mmCIF file of C-alpha atoms in Angstrom:
data_model
loop_
_atom_site.group_PDB
_atom_site.id
_atom_site.type_symbol
_atom_site.label_atom_id
_atom_site.label_comp_id
_atom_site.label_asym_id
_atom_site.label_seq_id
_atom_site.Cartn_x
_atom_site.Cartn_y
_atom_site.Cartn_z
ATOM 1 C CA ASP A 2 0.000 0.000 0.000
ATOM 2 C CA SER A 3 1.722 3.223 -1.149
ATOM 3 C CA MET A 4 -0.062 5.073 1.642
ATOM 4 C CA THR A 5 1.213 2.432 4.169
ATOM 5 C CA ALA A 6 -2.155 2.078 5.902
ATOM 6 C CA ASN A 7 -3.410 -1.293 4.608
ATOM 7 C CA PRO A 8 -0.788 -3.662 3.160
ATOM 8 C CA GLY A 9 -2.180 -6.782 1.497
ATOM 9 C CA ALA A 10 -0.958 -10.347 1.017
ATOM 10 C CA TYR A 11 -0.631 -12.170 -2.325
ATOM 11 C CA ILE A 12 -2.461 -15.534 -2.360
ATOM 12 C CA GLY A 13 -1.532 -18.200 -4.877
ATOM 13 C CA THR A 14 1.057 -17.723 -7.648
ATOM 14 C CA PRO A 15 0.393 -14.495 -9.573
ATOM 15 C CA THR A 16 2.927 -13.505 -12.246
ATOM 16 C CA TYR A 17 4.915 -10.592 -10.873
ATOM 17 C CA GLY A 18 6.715 -7.829 -12.772
ATOM 18 C CA GLN A 19 4.380 -7.652 -15.767
ATOM 19 C CA PRO A 20 4.034 -4.453 -17.844
ATOM 20 C CA GLY A 21 1.622 -2.125 -16.116
ATOM 21 C CA ALA A 22 -1.203 0.032 -17.347
ATOM 22 C CA ASP A 23 0.035 2.791 -19.595
ATOM 23 C CA ARG A 24 -1.321 5.886 -21.229
ATOM 24 C CA PRO A 25 -0.482 7.252 -24.650
ATOM 25 C CA VAL A 26 2.465 9.604 -24.848
ATOM 26 C CA SER A 27 2.131 12.291 -27.478
ATOM 27 C CA PRO A 28 5.449 13.977 -28.295
ATOM 28 C CA VAL A 29 3.825 16.793 -30.242
ATOM 29 C CA GLY A 30 0.434 18.273 -29.481
ATOM 30 C CA LEU A 31 -1.378 20.886 -31.491
ATOM 31 C CA SER A 32 -1.246 24.655 -31.408
ATOM 32 C CA VAL A 33 -2.796 27.618 -33.183
ATOM 33 C CA GLY A 34 -0.899 29.845 -35.589
ATOM 34 C CA PHE A 35 -1.609 33.580 -35.448
ATOM 35 C CA SER A 36 -0.984 35.980 -38.328
ATOM 36 C CA GLY A 37 -1.469 39.352 -36.662
ATOM 37 C CA ASP A 38 -5.162 39.789 -37.436
ATOM 38 C CA ASP A 39 -6.680 36.928 -35.431
ATOM 39 C CA TRP A 40 -6.843 36.198 -31.737
ATOM 40 C CA VAL A 41 -8.781 34.601 -28.874
ATOM 41 C CA SER A 42 -11.051 36.801 -26.779
ATOM 42 C CA VAL A 43 -11.968 35.635 -23.264
ATOM 43 C CA PRO A 44 -14.594 37.755 -21.467
ATOM 44 C CA SER A 45 -13.499 39.285 -18.200
ATOM 45 C CA SER A 46 -14.571 37.433 -15.074
ATOM 46 C CA GLY A 47 -13.746 37.554 -11.415
ATOM 47 C CA SER A 48 -11.441 34.567 -11.775
ATOM 48 C CA LEU A 49 -9.332 36.440 -14.348
ATOM 49 C CA GLU A 50 -9.305 39.821 -12.587
ATOM 50 C CA LEU A 51 -6.204 38.898 -10.616
ATOM 51 C CA THR A 52 -4.502 41.591 -8.579
ATOM 52 C CA GLY A 53 -2.645 39.441 -6.058
ATOM 53 C CA ASP A 54 -0.436 36.408 -6.496
ATOM 54 C CA MET A 55 -0.701 34.950 -9.980
ATOM 55 C CA SER A 56 1.171 33.172 -12.765
ATOM 56 C CA TRP A 57 0.800 33.395 -16.535
ATOM 57 C CA GLU A 58 2.302 30.416 -18.362
ATOM 58 C CA LEU A 59 2.493 29.825 -22.120
ATOM 59 C CA TRP A 60 4.672 28.650 -24.986
ATOM 60 C CA LEU A 61 5.611 31.106 -27.725
ATOM 61 C CA ARG A 62 7.211 30.825 -31.145
ATOM 62 C CA PRO A 63 7.803 34.375 -32.418
ATOM 63 C CA ASP A 64 7.868 34.589 -36.206
ATOM 64 C CA ASP A 65 7.959 38.371 -36.669
ATOM 65 C CA LEU A 66 9.797 41.034 -34.653
ATOM 66 C CA SER A 67 9.141 43.968 -36.979
ATOM 67 C CA VAL A 68 6.788 45.700 -34.519
ATOM 68 C CA ARG A 69 5.757 45.372 -30.877
ATOM 69 C CA ARG A 70 3.148 42.632 -30.471
ATOM 70 C CA ASN A 71 0.948 41.194 -27.720
ATOM 71 C CA PRO A 72 0.827 37.416 -27.199
ATOM 72 C CA LEU A 73 -1.288 37.715 -24.032
ATOM 73 C CA ALA A 74 -2.902 40.792 -22.540
ATOM 74 C CA LYS A 75 -5.619 41.995 -20.223
ATOM 75 C CA ALA A 76 -4.737 45.527 -19.071
ATOM 76 C CA TYR A 77 -1.252 47.045 -18.999
ATOM 77 C CA SER A 78 -2.268 49.365 -16.165
ATOM 78 C CA GLY A 79 -4.253 46.631 -14.485
ATOM 79 C CA GLU A 80 -3.870 42.899 -13.947
ATOM 80 C CA GLY A 81 -1.183 42.627 -16.601
ATOM 81 C CA ALA A 82 -0.178 42.456 -20.262
ATOM 82 C CA ILE A 83 2.714 40.821 -22.111
ATOM 83 C CA THR A 84 4.316 42.698 -24.990
ATOM 84 C CA GLN A 85 6.877 41.171 -27.328
ATOM 85 C CA GLU A 86 9.426 43.867 -28.078
ATOM 86 C CA MET A 87 11.255 44.236 -31.400
ATOM 87 C CA SER A 88 14.379 42.963 -29.637
ATOM 88 C CA GLY A 89 12.632 39.652 -28.951
ATOM 89 C CA ARG A 90 12.386 40.421 -25.245
ATOM 90 C CA LEU A 91 9.066 40.181 -23.423
ATOM 91 C CA SER A 92 7.758 43.014 -21.263
ATOM 92 C CA PHE A 93 5.234 42.299 -18.538
ATOM 93 C CA TYR A 94 3.229 45.394 -17.665
ATOM 94 C CA GLN A 95 0.954 45.937 -14.676
ATOM 95 C CA GLY A 96 -0.448 49.019 -13.017
ATOM 96 C CA ASP A 97 -2.917 50.818 -10.817
ATOM 97 C CA GLY A 98 -5.017 52.548 -13.478
ATOM 98 C CA GLY A 99 -7.506 49.694 -13.840
ATOM 99 C CA GLY A 100 -7.265 49.542 -17.646
ATOM 100 C CA ASN A 101 -5.082 50.511 -20.595
ATOM 101 C CA THR A 102 -4.170 53.901 -19.207
ATOM 102 C CA SER A 103 -1.472 55.696 -17.237
ATOM 103 C CA GLY A 104 0.078 54.362 -14.067
ATOM 104 C CA TYR A 105 2.072 51.269 -14.995
ATOM 105 C CA GLU A 106 5.430 49.536 -14.586
ATOM 106 C CA TRP A 107 7.162 46.713 -16.417
ATOM 107 C CA LEU A 108 9.694 43.915 -16.274
ATOM 108 C CA LEU A 109 11.711 42.783 -19.301
ATOM 109 C CA SER A 110 12.792 39.197 -20.008
ATOM 110 C CA SER A 111 15.802 38.014 -21.964
ATOM 111 C CA PRO A 112 15.268 37.789 -25.760
ATOM 112 C CA LEU A 113 13.410 34.864 -27.285
ATOM 113 C CA THR A 114 14.785 33.244 -30.436
ATOM 114 C CA PRO A 115 12.643 33.784 -33.554
ATOM 115 C CA GLY A 116 11.207 30.602 -35.027
ATOM 116 C CA VAL A 117 11.905 28.597 -31.864
ATOM 117 C CA TRP A 118 9.413 27.554 -29.184
ATOM 118 C CA SER A 119 10.108 28.973 -25.701
ATOM 119 C CA HIS A 120 8.367 28.237 -22.425
ATOM 120 C CA VAL A 121 7.681 31.521 -20.623
ATOM 121 C CA VAL A 122 6.132 32.146 -17.222
ATOM 122 C CA LEU A 123 5.496 35.407 -15.413
ATOM 123 C CA VAL A 124 5.051 34.994 -11.661
ATOM 124 C CA ARG A 125 3.754 37.664 -9.314
ATOM 125 C CA SER A 126 4.272 36.769 -5.665
ATOM 126 C CA GLY A 127 3.420 39.614 -3.318
ATOM 127 C CA THR A 128 5.353 42.571 -4.725
ATOM 128 C CA SER A 129 7.894 40.367 -6.516
ATOM 129 C CA LEU A 130 7.729 39.930 -10.297
ATOM 130 C CA THR A 131 9.801 37.195 -11.956
ATOM 131 C CA TRP A 132 10.192 36.017 -15.523
ATOM 132 C CA TYR A 133 11.056 32.359 -16.133
ATOM 133 C CA VAL A 134 12.279 31.275 -19.572
ATOM 134 C CA ASN A 135 12.620 27.587 -20.430
ATOM 135 C CA GLY A 136 12.263 26.460 -16.847
ATOM 136 C CA VAL A 137 14.827 28.834 -15.329
ATOM 137 C CA ALA A 138 14.402 32.116 -13.427
ATOM 138 C CA ASP A 139 15.388 34.895 -15.800
ATOM 139 C CA THR A 140 14.763 38.450 -14.517
ATOM 140 C CA SER A 141 12.977 39.884 -11.496
ATOM 141 C CA LYS A 142 12.074 43.123 -9.741
ATOM 142 C CA THR A 143 10.132 44.449 -6.785
ATOM 143 C CA ALA A 144 6.927 46.085 -7.972
ATOM 144 C CA VAL A 145 6.054 49.572 -6.759
ATOM 145 C CA ARG A 146 2.448 49.677 -7.989
ATOM 146 C CA THR A 147 -0.485 47.617 -6.721
ATOM 147 C CA PRO A 148 -2.493 46.172 -9.635
ATOM 148 C CA VAL A 149 -6.106 47.275 -10.013
ATOM 149 C CA ALA A 150 -8.591 45.013 -11.782
ATOM 150 C CA SER A 151 -10.096 45.931 -15.140
ATOM 151 C CA SER A 152 -13.204 44.825 -17.016
ATOM 152 C CA LEU A 153 -11.244 44.286 -20.235
ATOM 153 C CA PRO A 154 -11.254 40.831 -21.846
ATOM 154 C CA LEU A 155 -8.209 38.604 -21.706
ATOM 155 C CA LEU A 156 -6.789 38.394 -25.227
ATOM 156 C CA ILE A 157 -4.565 35.616 -26.550
ATOM 157 C CA GLY A 158 -2.663 36.787 -29.609
ATOM 158 C CA ASP A 159 -3.679 40.435 -29.384
ATOM 159 C CA GLY A 160 -3.811 43.404 -27.040
ATOM 160 C CA TYR A 161 -3.145 47.107 -26.977
ATOM 161 C CA LYS A 162 -0.356 46.853 -29.603
ATOM 162 C CA SER A 163 -0.163 44.760 -32.802
ATOM 163 C CA GLY A 164 -1.518 41.242 -33.057
ATOM 164 C CA TYR A 165 0.844 38.315 -32.596
ATOM 165 C CA VAL A 166 2.554 36.608 -35.520
ATOM 166 C CA GLY A 167 3.738 33.102 -34.694
ATOM 167 C CA GLY A 168 2.701 30.145 -32.582
ATOM 168 C CA ILE A 169 1.037 30.245 -29.176
ATOM 169 C CA ASP A 170 0.386 27.097 -27.161
ATOM 170 C CA GLU A 171 -0.610 25.845 -23.713
ATOM 171 C CA VAL A 172 -1.807 29.120 -22.144
ATOM 172 C CA ALA A 173 -2.496 28.776 -18.407
ATOM 173 C CA VAL A 174 -3.548 31.421 -15.874
ATOM 174 C CA TYR A 175 -3.185 30.719 -12.153
ATOM 175 C CA ASN A 176 -4.342 32.648 -9.096
ATOM 176 C CA THR A 177 -1.244 31.403 -7.291
ATOM 177 C CA ALA A 178 2.474 32.005 -7.636
ATOM 178 C CA LEU A 179 3.997 28.906 -9.195
ATOM 179 C CA THR A 180 7.206 27.752 -7.548
ATOM 180 C CA SER A 181 10.484 27.427 -9.392
ATOM 181 C CA THR A 182 10.197 23.648 -9.004
ATOM 182 C CA GLN A 183 6.748 23.537 -10.564
ATOM 183 C CA ILE A 184 7.887 25.659 -13.495
ATOM 184 C CA SER A 185 10.993 23.553 -14.074
ATOM 185 C CA ASP A 186 8.940 20.354 -13.867
ATOM 186 C CA HIS A 187 6.479 21.667 -16.458
ATOM 187 C CA TYR A 188 9.262 22.587 -18.857
ATOM 188 C CA LEU A 189 11.089 19.283 -18.425
ATOM 189 C CA MET A 190 7.897 17.281 -18.938
ATOM 190 C CA LEU A 191 7.345 18.721 -22.396
ATOM 191 C CA ALA A 192 11.082 18.571 -23.095
ATOM 192 C CA SER A 193 10.866 14.823 -22.429
ATOM 193 C CA GLY A 194 8.368 14.528 -25.279
ATOM 194 C CA ASP A 195 5.289 13.886 -23.148
ATOM 195 C CA HIS A 196 2.536 16.255 -24.282
ATOM 196 C CA VAL A 197 -0.132 14.279 -22.420
ATOM 197 C CA GLY A 198 1.853 14.297 -19.187
ATOM 198 C CA TYR A 199 2.476 18.021 -19.544
ATOM 199 C CA GLY A 200 -1.248 18.733 -19.665
ATOM 200 C CA GLU A 201 -1.919 16.510 -16.675
ATOM 201 C CA MET A 202 0.821 18.230 -14.684
ATOM 202 C CA VAL A 203 -0.477 21.718 -15.475
ATOM 203 C CA GLU A 204 -4.047 20.775 -14.546
ATOM 204 C CA ALA A 205 -2.843 19.201 -11.281
ATOM 205 C CA ASP A 206 -1.246 22.515 -10.308
ATOM 206 C CA GLY A 207 -4.670 24.159 -10.359
ATOM 207 C CA PRO A 208 -4.866 26.901 -12.959
ATOM 208 C CA VAL A 209 -7.948 29.098 -13.061
ATOM 209 C CA SER A 210 -8.068 28.515 -16.813
ATOM 210 C CA TYR A 211 -6.017 26.492 -19.275
ATOM 211 C CA TRP A 212 -6.396 26.966 -23.012
ATOM 212 C CA ARG A 213 -4.369 24.184 -24.627
ATOM 213 C CA LEU A 214 -5.093 25.590 -28.108
ATOM 214 C CA ASP A 215 -5.422 22.058 -29.456
ATOM 215 C CA ASP A 216 -8.603 23.140 -31.191
ATOM 216 C CA THR A 217 -8.921 22.052 -34.828
ATOM 217 C CA ALA A 218 -11.764 24.475 -35.566
ATOM 218 C CA GLY A 219 -13.510 27.495 -34.079
ATOM 219 C CA PRO A 220 -15.359 29.315 -32.824
ATOM 220 C CA THR A 221 -14.655 28.158 -29.245
ATOM 221 C CA ALA A 222 -11.232 28.121 -27.618
ATOM 222 C CA VAL A 223 -11.738 25.370 -25.076
ATOM 223 C CA ASP A 224 -10.737 26.005 -21.461
ATOM 224 C CA SER A 225 -9.679 22.666 -19.979
ATOM 225 C CA MET A 226 -10.741 23.936 -16.561
ATOM 226 C CA THR A 227 -14.145 24.926 -18.082
ATOM 227 C CA ALA A 228 -14.302 28.294 -16.298
ATOM 228 C CA ASN A 229 -13.507 30.734 -19.098
ATOM 229 C CA PRO A 230 -13.947 29.485 -22.673
ATOM 230 C CA GLY A 231 -12.760 31.926 -25.312
ATOM 231 C CA ALA A 232 -13.839 32.792 -28.844
ATOM 232 C CA TYR A 233 -11.579 32.752 -31.882
ATOM 233 C CA ILE A 234 -11.683 36.011 -33.815
ATOM 234 C CA GLY A 235 -10.547 36.151 -37.436
ATOM 235 C CA THR A 236 -8.983 33.175 -39.214
ATOM 236 C CA PRO A 237 -6.180 31.638 -37.157
ATOM 237 C CA THR A 238 -4.514 28.509 -38.487
ATOM 238 C CA TYR A 239 -5.797 25.571 -36.439
ATOM 239 C CA GLY A 240 -4.144 22.227 -35.906
ATOM 240 C CA GLN A 241 -0.538 23.353 -36.178
ATOM 241 C CA PRO A 242 2.260 21.319 -34.569
ATOM 242 C CA GLY A 243 2.430 22.191 -30.895
ATOM 243 C CA ALA A 244 5.291 23.346 -28.741
ATOM 244 C CA THR A 245 8.424 21.218 -28.831
ATOM 245 C CA ILE A 246 12.002 21.638 -27.673
ATOM 246 C CA ASN A 247 14.064 22.328 -30.795
#
């Protein structure tokens, strides 16, 4: 008994050491390709209006750095917004204006490599902001502004700047601050080639919402946690190969 409470006794002559029950391992899931004029819109809800501890986790494959673009955004002077800079770096913005308005601050990550999938996580724990890239803590700062909630939708692949061009996969929003161990474990699970195990691990860590972007058609972007389904806007390319470690 793995829990030690009620050990049993084998009776007779069973055959020990046989292959156990297994589940399929999928090395490559699916993702959605965005071309700058399509996105996912998720209506605002109390579970997404996060002003305390939180984590935003996703996989990105930037294909165009010609302008500033938003892979994930709610409000840059509110709960938060991610902007991909022309340098390839990601900026996380948050602020106390309660919308896309004045009163914000930001934290920059290291540059992402164009055409390559990267696992990125922004963690807010108290007043501490930390970027993680590919399972490792990257940059951090102590925030000076207290986020104020907005009524704006959460957008995947769009925001207050230009729409995203590239791949987006496995978008998860948590109302907790993921630990460095959890983030590393997530990254290593997909790096091992186990797409199924990755999804199970993310769900076990309790996100508010988890859009795997495995959808092969619109209009609904399925939330694996069922709380906040989104709607595809425009004509994204469904059924693309999902995030992998190049």
